[in-house]
Amino acid sequence: MTTPTQSTPALAALTAPGNAADRAVKRRRVLDILDAAGRDSLLLTSNTALTWYLDGSRVHISLAGDPIAALLVDRSGDHLVTFNNEAGRIAAEELPEGVSLDTVPWHGQLHAAAAGLAIDGDPLVEAAVTSELRAARQQLLPAEAARYASLSADAAAAMTDVLTTATPETTEFQLVSELAARIVAAGAEPLVLLCNGTSRSDFRHPLATHSPIGRRAMAVVCARRNGLVANVTRWVAFDAGTPRELDAEARIAAVEADIFRATVPGARLNEVFTQIQQAYARHGFGDDQWTLHHQGGPAGYAGRDPRVTADVTDTIVLNQPFTWNPSGPAVKIEDTVLLTDSGLRVLTTDDRWPTTEVDGRRRPLTLRP
C-alpha cells in the first residue's frame, strides 16, 4: 500500500460533489454509531454507504460491479482506499476535501487494505450496523436535498421529452434507448429502464423488447446522480382509453393517496405497509394485489432503502425521501417524493406533463400526444 496522500483543496472544491457542512453532519452520525457500539472505526464498502458518506462521489466503474474504493472512518478522520489505476481520477474528481487517499495495486485486496488502516486492524463492518447506517441516511441534508430535486426534475423531463415524440410504431427498445440517452446527457446513470407496450402489459418489471409499443405503454426509469436515485413511471396512450383503463388509473391514484396520507413523521414503515394492503382492498383491487409486486419505500442512495414489508419497523422522519409504487393489472403510479414539514413534496415533476388533482395534490395522468 502506498503512502497516504491528501486531496488538493482547490481541485476538490471544483470537482468533488460533496458539501462540507453536510459531510460534517454525516461524520457525526457515524461517530455516534461507533460510540453506541463501543468501537473506534467503521469500514464502509457498499456503493450506497460510500456515496452517502462521501456526499455523492462516484466510486464505481461498472454499474453491475462492486465499488472500486473502500473507506475507513475512525476517530482521526476519513481514509479512502482505491486501486492504483483508479487513484488519479478519484483524487482529481471524486475526493472530498479532508479525506485521505491510499492505494493498493489493481490486483490487491481492497477491503483488507482499508481494514488494515484501523489501529487494531479489526474495524466494525457495515453488516454489523446495517439498520444504524440506514437510519443515518434517512434524513436528507440541505445540499443533497437540492441535488435530489434537480435530478428528479431531470428524470421527469426526460420522460416528457421521450414520450411526447413516441408513436404506436416506436419499439420498446427504441423508447428506452431514447430515455437512456437523455439520462446520460443529464450527467446521470440509468440504473433501471423498463417499458411494456400493449402486448406485454401484464408484466410489472418489463425489460424492453423489439415489440412496438402499440396503443398504450408504460415507461420506468431509475436514474442515479451523485449517488442519489430518482425513480419515476409514466404512461403514454394513443387513444382515449377504455372505461376500464380509466377507472383503474383513478383507483390506483386513490391507493397512492392513501399511502401518502400514511407517510408521516413518527409512523413505522410496517404500519404504512398495513395501510397499503388495506388501500388495495378499499379501492377495488382485491386483498392479494400487494403480493404481486413490491410496493416501494424510502428512497435516496438506493432505489429503495429498504423495500417496505411487514418486517421493516424503521420510523419515518422529516426530510426523508420515498418512492411508493402501487400497481395493479396494467396500471401503476410512481414518483419520487420528499417528506417536508409542509407535507409530501413531489420531486419528479415536469410542468409539461398532464396532471389531475388527487387528494389536493397534482398527480400524473396518462399522456395522450
mmCIF file of C-alpha atoms in Angstrom:
data_model
loop_
_atom_site.group_PDB
_atom_site.id
_atom_site.type_symbol
_atom_site.label_atom_id
_atom_site.label_comp_id
_atom_site.label_asym_id
_atom_site.label_seq_id
_atom_site.Cartn_x
_atom_site.Cartn_y
_atom_site.Cartn_z
ATOM 1 C CA MET A 1 0.000 0.000 0.000
ATOM 2 C CA THR A 2 1.331 3.434 -0.887
ATOM 3 C CA THR A 3 1.890 6.364 1.407
ATOM 4 C CA PRO A 4 -1.326 8.310 2.045
ATOM 5 C CA THR A 5 -1.948 11.459 0.050
ATOM 6 C CA GLN A 6 -4.306 14.289 0.852
ATOM 7 C CA SER A 7 -6.834 15.772 -1.542
ATOM 8 C CA THR A 8 -5.953 19.097 -3.116
ATOM 9 C CA PRO A 9 -8.487 21.508 -1.576
ATOM 10 C CA ALA A 10 -8.813 23.837 -4.559
ATOM 11 C CA LEU A 11 -9.254 20.976 -7.018
ATOM 12 C CA ALA A 12 -11.640 19.100 -4.753
ATOM 13 C CA ALA A 13 -13.772 22.211 -4.372
ATOM 14 C CA LEU A 14 -14.095 22.448 -8.144
ATOM 15 C CA THR A 15 -14.844 18.820 -8.893
ATOM 16 C CA ALA A 16 -15.992 16.772 -5.912
ATOM 17 C CA PRO A 17 -19.752 16.980 -5.277
ATOM 18 C CA GLY A 18 -19.530 16.797 -1.519
ATOM 19 C CA ASN A 19 -20.830 19.638 0.638
ATOM 20 C CA ALA A 20 -18.563 20.314 3.614
ATOM 21 C CA ALA A 21 -21.379 21.219 6.006
ATOM 22 C CA ASP A 22 -23.430 18.147 5.099
ATOM 23 C CA ARG A 23 -20.380 15.891 5.328
ATOM 24 C CA ALA A 24 -19.618 17.119 8.833
ATOM 25 C CA VAL A 25 -23.115 16.088 9.928
ATOM 26 C CA LYS A 26 -22.702 12.668 8.313
ATOM 27 C CA ARG A 27 -19.381 12.139 10.057
ATOM 28 C CA ARG A 28 -21.018 12.980 13.376
ATOM 29 C CA ARG A 29 -23.756 10.451 12.670
ATOM 30 C CA VAL A 30 -21.189 7.727 12.009
ATOM 31 C CA LEU A 31 -19.202 8.630 15.113
ATOM 32 C CA ASP A 32 -22.434 8.273 17.076
ATOM 33 C CA ILE A 33 -22.767 4.753 15.666
ATOM 34 C CA LEU A 34 -19.221 3.990 16.798
ATOM 35 C CA ASP A 35 -19.924 5.409 20.241
ATOM 36 C CA ALA A 36 -23.034 3.240 20.615
ATOM 37 C CA ALA A 37 -21.107 0.152 19.535
ATOM 38 C CA GLY A 38 -18.089 0.924 21.704
ATOM 39 C CA ARG A 39 -15.779 0.811 18.690
ATOM 40 C CA ASP A 40 -13.238 3.168 17.152
ATOM 41 C CA SER A 41 -13.529 2.553 13.407
ATOM 42 C CA LEU A 42 -16.027 1.533 10.741
ATOM 43 C CA LEU A 43 -15.308 0.112 7.281
ATOM 44 C CA LEU A 44 -17.689 1.250 4.529
ATOM 45 C CA THR A 45 -17.694 -0.924 1.395
ATOM 46 C CA SER A 46 -21.095 -0.727 -0.336
ATOM 47 C CA ASN A 47 -21.942 1.766 -3.036
ATOM 48 C CA THR A 48 -24.916 3.014 -1.010
ATOM 49 C CA ALA A 49 -22.866 3.718 2.107
ATOM 50 C CA LEU A 50 -19.876 5.173 0.269
ATOM 51 C CA THR A 51 -21.812 7.554 -1.956
ATOM 52 C CA TRP A 52 -23.882 8.700 1.016
ATOM 53 C CA TYR A 53 -20.910 9.299 3.322
ATOM 54 C CA LEU A 54 -18.739 10.904 0.627
ATOM 55 C CA ASP A 55 -21.773 13.006 -0.327
ATOM 56 C CA GLY A 56 -22.080 11.999 -3.951
ATOM 57 C CA SER A 57 -18.648 10.808 -5.057
ATOM 58 C CA ARG A 58 -18.652 8.226 -7.854
ATOM 59 C CA VAL A 59 -16.900 5.103 -6.613
ATOM 60 C CA HIS A 60 -17.902 2.688 -9.356
ATOM 61 C CA ILE A 61 -16.760 1.781 -12.838
ATOM 62 C CA SER A 62 -19.211 -0.952 -13.816
ATOM 63 C CA LEU A 63 -22.810 -0.358 -12.791
ATOM 64 C CA ALA A 64 -23.003 -4.090 -12.120
ATOM 65 C CA GLY A 65 -19.706 -4.305 -10.238
ATOM 66 C CA ASP A 66 -18.503 -3.684 -6.717
ATOM 67 C CA PRO A 67 -17.206 -0.244 -5.720
ATOM 68 C CA ILE A 68 -13.591 0.435 -6.601
ATOM 69 C CA ALA A 69 -12.987 2.057 -3.213
ATOM 70 C CA ALA A 70 -13.435 1.360 0.485
ATOM 71 C CA LEU A 71 -13.433 3.864 3.318
ATOM 72 C CA LEU A 72 -12.320 3.615 6.909
ATOM 73 C CA VAL A 73 -13.924 6.089 9.294
ATOM 74 C CA ASP A 74 -12.112 6.402 12.604
ATOM 75 C CA ARG A 75 -11.609 8.944 15.367
ATOM 76 C CA SER A 76 -8.770 10.611 13.473
ATOM 77 C CA GLY A 77 -10.542 11.119 10.147
ATOM 78 C CA ASP A 78 -11.732 9.546 6.918
ATOM 79 C CA HIS A 79 -9.412 7.290 4.924
ATOM 80 C CA LEU A 80 -10.311 6.226 1.380
ATOM 81 C CA VAL A 81 -8.511 3.334 -0.314
ATOM 82 C CA THR A 82 -8.720 2.651 -4.035
ATOM 83 C CA PHE A 83 -6.824 0.722 -6.692
ATOM 84 C CA ASN A 84 -3.723 2.326 -8.174
ATOM 85 C CA ASN A 85 -5.309 2.572 -11.628
ATOM 86 C CA GLU A 86 -8.284 4.482 -10.207
ATOM 87 C CA ALA A 87 -6.444 6.870 -7.902
ATOM 88 C CA GLY A 88 -5.831 9.639 -10.434
ATOM 89 C CA ARG A 89 -9.490 10.137 -11.273
ATOM 90 C CA ILE A 90 -10.580 9.693 -7.665
ATOM 91 C CA ALA A 91 -8.106 12.318 -6.442
ATOM 92 C CA ALA A 92 -8.930 14.770 -9.232
ATOM 93 C CA GLU A 93 -12.700 14.434 -9.389
ATOM 94 C CA GLU A 94 -14.252 12.491 -6.524
ATOM 95 C CA LEU A 95 -12.278 13.056 -3.318
ATOM 96 C CA PRO A 96 -13.937 15.446 -0.866
ATOM 97 C CA GLU A 97 -11.699 17.843 0.991
ATOM 98 C CA GLY A 98 -10.174 16.404 4.148
ATOM 99 C CA VAL A 99 -10.374 12.732 3.085
ATOM 100 C CA SER A 100 -7.002 10.973 2.828
ATOM 101 C CA LEU A 101 -6.312 8.651 -0.107
ATOM 102 C CA ASP A 102 -4.353 5.405 -0.109
ATOM 103 C CA THR A 103 -3.881 2.972 -2.962
ATOM 104 C CA VAL A 104 -3.369 -0.736 -3.466
ATOM 105 C CA PRO A 105 -2.285 -2.494 -6.674
ATOM 106 C CA TRP A 106 -5.135 -3.140 -9.103
ATOM 107 C CA HIS A 107 -4.800 -6.829 -8.212
ATOM 108 C CA GLY A 108 -4.639 -6.173 -4.464
ATOM 109 C CA GLN A 109 -7.108 -6.768 -1.632
ATOM 110 C CA LEU A 110 -9.066 -3.548 -1.310
ATOM 111 C CA HIS A 111 -11.094 -4.296 1.807
ATOM 112 C CA ALA A 112 -8.193 -5.857 3.656
ATOM 113 C CA ALA A 113 -6.021 -2.850 2.908
ATOM 114 C CA ALA A 114 -8.656 -0.435 4.199
ATOM 115 C CA ALA A 115 -9.259 -2.552 7.304
ATOM 116 C CA GLY A 116 -5.532 -2.577 7.907
ATOM 117 C CA LEU A 117 -5.615 1.182 8.459
ATOM 118 C CA ALA A 118 -7.574 0.642 11.669
ATOM 119 C CA ILE A 119 -5.485 0.869 14.826
ATOM 120 C CA ASP A 120 -6.349 -2.696 15.789
ATOM 121 C CA GLY A 121 -6.783 -3.935 12.203
ATOM 122 C CA ASP A 122 -10.338 -5.014 13.042
ATOM 123 C CA PRO A 123 -12.858 -2.286 12.251
ATOM 124 C CA LEU A 124 -16.607 -2.571 12.608
ATOM 125 C CA VAL A 125 -18.097 -3.715 9.289
ATOM 126 C CA GLU A 126 -21.240 -2.490 7.572
ATOM 127 C CA ALA A 127 -23.131 -5.718 8.082
ATOM 128 C CA ALA A 128 -22.939 -5.241 11.852
ATOM 129 C CA VAL A 129 -24.683 -1.862 11.752
ATOM 130 C CA THR A 130 -26.989 -2.122 8.728
ATOM 131 C CA SER A 131 -30.022 -0.604 10.422
ATOM 132 C CA GLU A 132 -27.974 2.129 12.105
ATOM 133 C CA LEU A 133 -26.453 3.224 8.795
ATOM 134 C CA ARG A 134 -29.849 3.164 7.132
ATOM 135 C CA ALA A 135 -31.187 5.426 9.879
ATOM 136 C CA ALA A 136 -28.225 7.763 9.382
ATOM 137 C CA ARG A 137 -29.143 8.094 5.697
ATOM 138 C CA GLN A 138 -32.851 8.710 6.253
ATOM 139 C CA GLN A 139 -32.897 12.464 6.665
ATOM 140 C CA LEU A 140 -31.550 14.334 3.658
ATOM 141 C CA LEU A 141 -29.412 17.368 4.402
ATOM 142 C CA PRO A 142 -29.871 20.686 2.575
ATOM 143 C CA ALA A 143 -27.331 20.327 -0.218
ATOM 144 C CA GLU A 144 -28.185 16.722 -1.019
ATOM 145 C CA ALA A 145 -31.914 17.519 -0.945
ATOM 146 C CA ALA A 146 -31.274 20.214 -3.553
ATOM 147 C CA ARG A 147 -29.273 17.777 -5.696
ATOM 148 C CA TYR A 148 -32.051 15.215 -5.407
ATOM 149 C CA ALA A 149 -34.707 17.694 -6.504
ATOM 150 C CA SER A 150 -32.597 18.653 -9.535
ATOM 151 C CA LEU A 151 -32.022 15.030 -10.555
ATOM 152 C CA SER A 152 -35.698 14.177 -10.102
ATOM 153 C CA ALA A 153 -36.767 17.074 -12.298
ATOM 154 C CA ASP A 154 -34.296 15.966 -14.969
ATOM 155 C CA ALA A 155 -35.658 12.403 -14.878
ATOM 156 C CA ALA A 156 -39.232 13.669 -15.214
ATOM 157 C CA ALA A 157 -38.242 15.947 -18.091
ATOM 158 C CA ALA A 158 -36.572 13.037 -19.871
ATOM 159 C CA MET A 159 -39.837 11.117 -19.660
ATOM 160 C CA THR A 160 -41.763 14.019 -21.148
ATOM 161 C CA ASP A 161 -39.240 14.534 -23.939
ATOM 162 C CA VAL A 162 -39.299 10.889 -24.972
ATOM 163 C CA LEU A 163 -42.963 10.028 -24.580
ATOM 164 C CA THR A 164 -44.263 13.128 -26.347
ATOM 165 C CA THR A 165 -42.423 12.038 -29.504
ATOM 166 C CA ALA A 166 -43.332 8.333 -29.286
ATOM 167 C CA THR A 167 -45.725 6.717 -31.747
ATOM 168 C CA PRO A 168 -47.504 3.352 -31.715
ATOM 169 C CA GLU A 169 -44.759 2.087 -34.035
ATOM 170 C CA THR A 170 -41.959 3.030 -31.629
ATOM 171 C CA THR A 171 -40.424 -0.140 -30.238
ATOM 172 C CA GLU A 172 -39.787 -0.674 -26.550
ATOM 173 C CA PHE A 173 -36.034 -0.744 -27.167
ATOM 174 C CA GLN A 174 -36.205 2.491 -29.125
ATOM 175 C CA LEU A 175 -38.123 4.156 -26.322
ATOM 176 C CA VAL A 176 -35.752 3.120 -23.532
ATOM 177 C CA SER A 177 -32.708 3.945 -25.645
ATOM 178 C CA GLU A 178 -34.028 7.493 -26.008
ATOM 179 C CA LEU A 179 -34.587 7.629 -22.259
ATOM 180 C CA ALA A 180 -31.063 6.359 -21.614
ATOM 181 C CA ALA A 181 -29.576 8.996 -23.900
ATOM 182 C CA ARG A 182 -31.334 11.818 -22.070
ATOM 183 C CA ILE A 183 -30.461 10.484 -18.632
ATOM 184 C CA VAL A 184 -26.781 10.157 -19.542
ATOM 185 C CA ALA A 185 -26.798 13.600 -21.177
ATOM 186 C CA ALA A 186 -28.015 14.957 -17.826
ATOM 187 C CA GLY A 187 -24.921 13.514 -16.155
ATOM 188 C CA ALA A 188 -26.773 10.612 -14.559
ATOM 189 C CA GLU A 189 -26.696 6.839 -14.845
ATOM 190 C CA PRO A 190 -29.776 4.864 -15.917
ATOM 191 C CA LEU A 191 -29.880 2.055 -13.348
ATOM 192 C CA VAL A 192 -33.282 0.739 -14.430
ATOM 193 C CA LEU A 193 -35.040 1.161 -17.776
ATOM 194 C CA LEU A 194 -38.352 -0.625 -18.319
ATOM 195 C CA CYS A 195 -41.048 -0.477 -20.966
ATOM 196 C CA ASN A 196 -44.115 -2.525 -21.806
ATOM 197 C CA GLY A 197 -46.297 -1.887 -24.797
ATOM 198 C CA THR A 198 -49.846 -3.098 -25.270
ATOM 199 C CA SER A 199 -48.839 -6.696 -25.963
ATOM 200 C CA ARG A 200 -46.862 -7.008 -22.695
ATOM 201 C CA SER A 201 -48.967 -5.013 -20.266
ATOM 202 C CA ASP A 202 -49.251 -7.900 -17.795
ATOM 203 C CA PHE A 203 -45.588 -7.630 -16.765
ATOM 204 C CA ARG A 204 -44.783 -5.444 -13.748
ATOM 205 C CA HIS A 205 -41.000 -5.383 -14.391
ATOM 206 C CA PRO A 206 -40.934 -5.391 -18.204
ATOM 207 C CA LEU A 207 -37.447 -5.365 -19.667
ATOM 208 C CA ALA A 208 -37.709 -3.893 -23.156
ATOM 209 C CA THR A 209 -38.071 -5.932 -26.341
ATOM 210 C CA HIS A 210 -38.232 -5.158 -30.057
ATOM 211 C CA SER A 211 -42.053 -5.110 -29.873
ATOM 212 C CA PRO A 212 -43.805 -1.903 -30.973
ATOM 213 C CA ILE A 213 -45.453 -0.200 -28.023
ATOM 214 C CA GLY A 214 -48.850 -0.117 -29.744
ATOM 215 C CA ARG A 215 -51.722 1.980 -28.464
ATOM 216 C CA ARG A 216 -50.613 2.199 -24.801
ATOM 217 C CA ALA A 217 -47.305 1.814 -22.952
ATOM 218 C CA MET A 218 -45.599 2.217 -19.591
ATOM 219 C CA ALA A 219 -42.043 3.513 -19.159
ATOM 220 C CA VAL A 220 -39.957 3.360 -15.984
ATOM 221 C CA VAL A 221 -36.601 4.946 -15.226
ATOM 222 C CA CYS A 222 -34.394 4.877 -12.133
ATOM 223 C CA ALA A 223 -31.618 7.437 -12.590
ATOM 224 C CA ARG A 224 -28.605 7.954 -10.330
ATOM 225 C CA ARG A 225 -26.508 11.101 -9.992
ATOM 226 C CA ASN A 226 -24.130 11.957 -7.150
ATOM 227 C CA GLY A 227 -25.220 8.707 -5.519
ATOM 228 C CA LEU A 228 -28.914 9.634 -5.299
ATOM 229 C CA VAL A 229 -31.502 7.599 -7.198
ATOM 230 C CA ALA A 230 -34.687 9.131 -8.637
ATOM 231 C CA ASN A 231 -37.494 6.787 -9.691
ATOM 232 C CA VAL A 232 -40.407 7.601 -11.974
ATOM 233 C CA THR A 233 -43.086 5.775 -14.004
ATOM 234 C CA ARG A 234 -45.151 7.322 -16.784
ATOM 235 C CA TRP A 235 -47.797 6.115 -19.242
ATOM 236 C CA VAL A 236 -48.499 7.124 -22.823
ATOM 237 C CA ALA A 237 -51.566 6.208 -24.909
ATOM 238 C CA PHE A 238 -52.687 6.979 -28.428
ATOM 239 C CA ASP A 239 -56.433 6.786 -27.876
ATOM 240 C CA ALA A 240 -58.919 7.971 -25.287
ATOM 241 C CA GLY A 241 -58.566 4.806 -23.194
ATOM 242 C CA THR A 242 -61.199 2.264 -22.317
ATOM 243 C CA PRO A 243 -63.593 2.870 -19.403
ATOM 244 C CA ARG A 244 -61.880 0.003 -17.563
ATOM 245 C CA GLU A 245 -58.424 1.540 -18.009
ATOM 246 C CA LEU A 246 -59.543 4.993 -16.930
ATOM 247 C CA ASP A 247 -61.256 3.552 -13.879
ATOM 248 C CA ALA A 248 -58.163 1.545 -12.899
ATOM 249 C CA GLU A 249 -55.932 4.612 -13.313
ATOM 250 C CA ALA A 250 -58.167 6.629 -10.995
ATOM 251 C CA ARG A 251 -58.318 3.839 -8.419
ATOM 252 C CA ILE A 252 -54.549 3.280 -8.327
ATOM 253 C CA ALA A 253 -54.084 7.012 -7.795
ATOM 254 C CA ALA A 254 -56.505 6.710 -4.869
ATOM 255 C CA VAL A 255 -54.406 3.876 -3.439
ATOM 256 C CA GLU A 256 -51.340 6.103 -3.696
ATOM 257 C CA ALA A 257 -53.199 8.955 -1.984
ATOM 258 C CA ASP A 258 -53.907 6.671 0.966
ATOM 259 C CA ILE A 259 -50.207 5.729 1.122
ATOM 260 C CA PHE A 260 -49.210 9.393 1.008
ATOM 261 C CA ARG A 261 -51.548 10.167 3.902
ATOM 262 C CA ALA A 262 -49.918 7.379 5.932
ATOM 263 C CA THR A 263 -46.405 8.684 5.213
ATOM 264 C CA VAL A 264 -45.974 10.981 8.197
ATOM 265 C CA PRO A 265 -43.184 11.614 10.716
ATOM 266 C CA GLY A 266 -43.193 9.087 13.532
ATOM 267 C CA ALA A 267 -45.060 6.362 11.635
ATOM 268 C CA ARG A 268 -43.347 2.997 11.300
ATOM 269 C CA LEU A 269 -42.872 1.509 7.858
ATOM 270 C CA ASN A 270 -44.667 -1.708 8.772
ATOM 271 C CA GLU A 271 -47.656 0.424 9.769
ATOM 272 C CA VAL A 272 -47.595 2.067 6.346
ATOM 273 C CA PHE A 273 -47.390 -1.388 4.808
ATOM 274 C CA THR A 274 -50.605 -2.339 6.585
ATOM 275 C CA GLN A 275 -52.236 0.773 5.160
ATOM 276 C CA ILE A 276 -51.043 -0.224 1.683
ATOM 277 C CA GLN A 277 -52.646 -3.642 1.968
ATOM 278 C CA GLN A 278 -55.926 -2.130 3.131
ATOM 279 C CA ALA A 279 -55.879 0.549 0.422
ATOM 280 C CA TYR A 280 -55.850 -2.037 -2.375
ATOM 281 C CA ALA A 281 -58.928 -3.709 -0.972
ATOM 282 C CA ARG A 282 -60.589 -0.366 -0.245
ATOM 283 C CA HIS A 283 -60.243 0.747 -3.864
ATOM 284 C CA GLY A 284 -61.356 -2.457 -5.535
ATOM 285 C CA PHE A 285 -58.088 -4.197 -6.377
ATOM 286 C CA GLY A 286 -58.542 -7.164 -4.067
ATOM 287 C CA ASP A 287 -56.855 -8.350 -0.898
ATOM 288 C CA ASP A 288 -53.936 -10.042 -2.663
ATOM 289 C CA GLN A 289 -52.841 -7.283 -5.064
ATOM 290 C CA TRP A 290 -49.954 -6.213 -2.814
ATOM 291 C CA THR A 291 -48.460 -9.708 -3.154
ATOM 292 C CA LEU A 292 -47.938 -9.319 -6.912
ATOM 293 C CA HIS A 293 -45.299 -6.557 -6.832
ATOM 294 C CA HIS A 294 -43.165 -4.740 -4.270
ATOM 295 C CA GLN A 295 -44.679 -1.516 -3.001
ATOM 296 C CA GLY A 296 -41.628 0.742 -2.829
ATOM 297 C CA GLY A 297 -40.451 2.519 0.279
ATOM 298 C CA PRO A 298 -37.816 5.028 1.370
ATOM 299 C CA ALA A 299 -35.521 6.194 -1.416
ATOM 300 C CA GLY A 300 -32.290 8.198 -1.629
ATOM 301 C CA TYR A 301 -28.923 6.494 -2.040
ATOM 302 C CA ALA A 302 -30.557 3.217 -3.026
ATOM 303 C CA GLY A 303 -33.523 2.576 -5.286
ATOM 304 C CA ARG A 304 -35.392 1.591 -2.135
ATOM 305 C CA ASP A 305 -33.762 1.925 1.276
ATOM 306 C CA PRO A 306 -35.359 -0.523 2.043
ATOM 307 C CA ARG A 307 -38.372 -2.015 0.292
ATOM 308 C CA VAL A 308 -41.202 -1.861 2.758
ATOM 309 C CA THR A 309 -42.537 -5.125 4.199
ATOM 310 C CA ALA A 310 -44.355 -6.176 7.349
ATOM 311 C CA ASP A 311 -40.946 -6.783 8.978
ATOM 312 C CA VAL A 312 -39.457 -3.317 8.437
ATOM 313 C CA THR A 313 -40.036 -1.201 11.529
ATOM 314 C CA ASP A 314 -37.978 1.904 10.679
ATOM 315 C CA THR A 315 -39.578 5.136 11.876
ATOM 316 C CA ILE A 316 -40.298 7.814 9.272
ATOM 317 C CA VAL A 317 -38.563 11.177 9.761
ATOM 318 C CA LEU A 318 -38.810 14.646 8.237
ATOM 319 C CA ASN A 319 -36.773 15.310 5.087
ATOM 320 C CA GLN A 320 -36.850 11.630 4.187
ATOM 321 C CA PRO A 321 -37.383 10.702 0.516
ATOM 322 C CA PHE A 322 -39.752 7.977 -0.666
ATOM 323 C CA THR A 323 -40.800 6.253 -3.826
ATOM 324 C CA TRP A 324 -44.047 4.343 -3.421
ATOM 325 C CA ASN A 325 -45.189 2.375 -6.463
ATOM 326 C CA PRO A 326 -48.662 0.875 -6.094
ATOM 327 C CA SER A 327 -49.639 -1.189 -9.117
ATOM 328 C CA GLY A 328 -52.464 -3.304 -10.446
ATOM 329 C CA PRO A 329 -53.254 -5.123 -13.691
ATOM 330 C CA ALA A 330 -51.915 -2.867 -16.484
ATOM 331 C CA VAL A 331 -51.740 0.137 -14.137
ATOM 332 C CA LYS A 332 -49.065 1.705 -11.926
ATOM 333 C CA ILE A 333 -48.167 5.087 -10.438
ATOM 334 C CA GLU A 334 -44.699 6.095 -9.196
ATOM 335 C CA ASP A 335 -42.892 9.303 -8.299
ATOM 336 C CA THR A 336 -40.047 10.276 -6.004
ATOM 337 C CA VAL A 337 -41.207 12.473 -3.115
ATOM 338 C CA LEU A 338 -39.696 14.214 -0.097
ATOM 339 C CA LEU A 339 -41.426 14.454 3.284
ATOM 340 C CA THR A 340 -41.133 18.078 4.412
ATOM 341 C CA ASP A 341 -42.599 20.000 7.320
ATOM 342 C CA SER A 342 -45.398 21.110 4.970
ATOM 343 C CA GLY A 343 -46.143 17.583 3.756
ATOM 344 C CA LEU A 344 -45.021 15.431 0.865
ATOM 345 C CA ARG A 345 -43.346 17.300 -1.976
ATOM 346 C CA VAL A 346 -43.287 15.513 -5.332
ATOM 347 C CA LEU A 347 -39.800 15.850 -6.834
ATOM 348 C CA THR A 348 -40.211 14.083 -10.189
ATOM 349 C CA THR A 349 -42.353 16.758 -11.802
ATOM 350 C CA ASP A 350 -42.437 18.457 -15.191
ATOM 351 C CA ASP A 351 -44.938 21.230 -15.844
ATOM 352 C CA ARG A 352 -45.410 19.960 -19.395
ATOM 353 C CA TRP A 353 -46.917 16.662 -18.207
ATOM 354 C CA PRO A 354 -50.738 16.443 -17.858
ATOM 355 C CA THR A 355 -51.966 16.100 -14.294
ATOM 356 C CA THR A 356 -55.130 15.901 -12.257
ATOM 357 C CA GLU A 357 -55.821 16.728 -8.634
ATOM 358 C CA VAL A 358 -55.942 13.753 -6.267
ATOM 359 C CA ASP A 359 -56.455 14.446 -2.573
ATOM 360 C CA GLY A 360 -55.208 18.011 -3.004
ATOM 361 C CA ARG A 361 -52.053 17.082 -4.929
ATOM 362 C CA ARG A 362 -51.294 17.192 -8.666
ATOM 363 C CA ARG A 363 -50.743 13.648 -9.926
ATOM 364 C CA PRO A 364 -49.761 12.441 -13.415
ATOM 365 C CA LEU A 365 -52.306 11.352 -15.970
ATOM 366 C CA THR A 366 -51.627 9.160 -18.979
ATOM 367 C CA LEU A 367 -50.055 11.289 -21.705
ATOM 368 C CA ARG A 368 -52.104 11.338 -24.891
ATOM 369 C CA PRO A 369 -49.937 13.048 -27.570
#
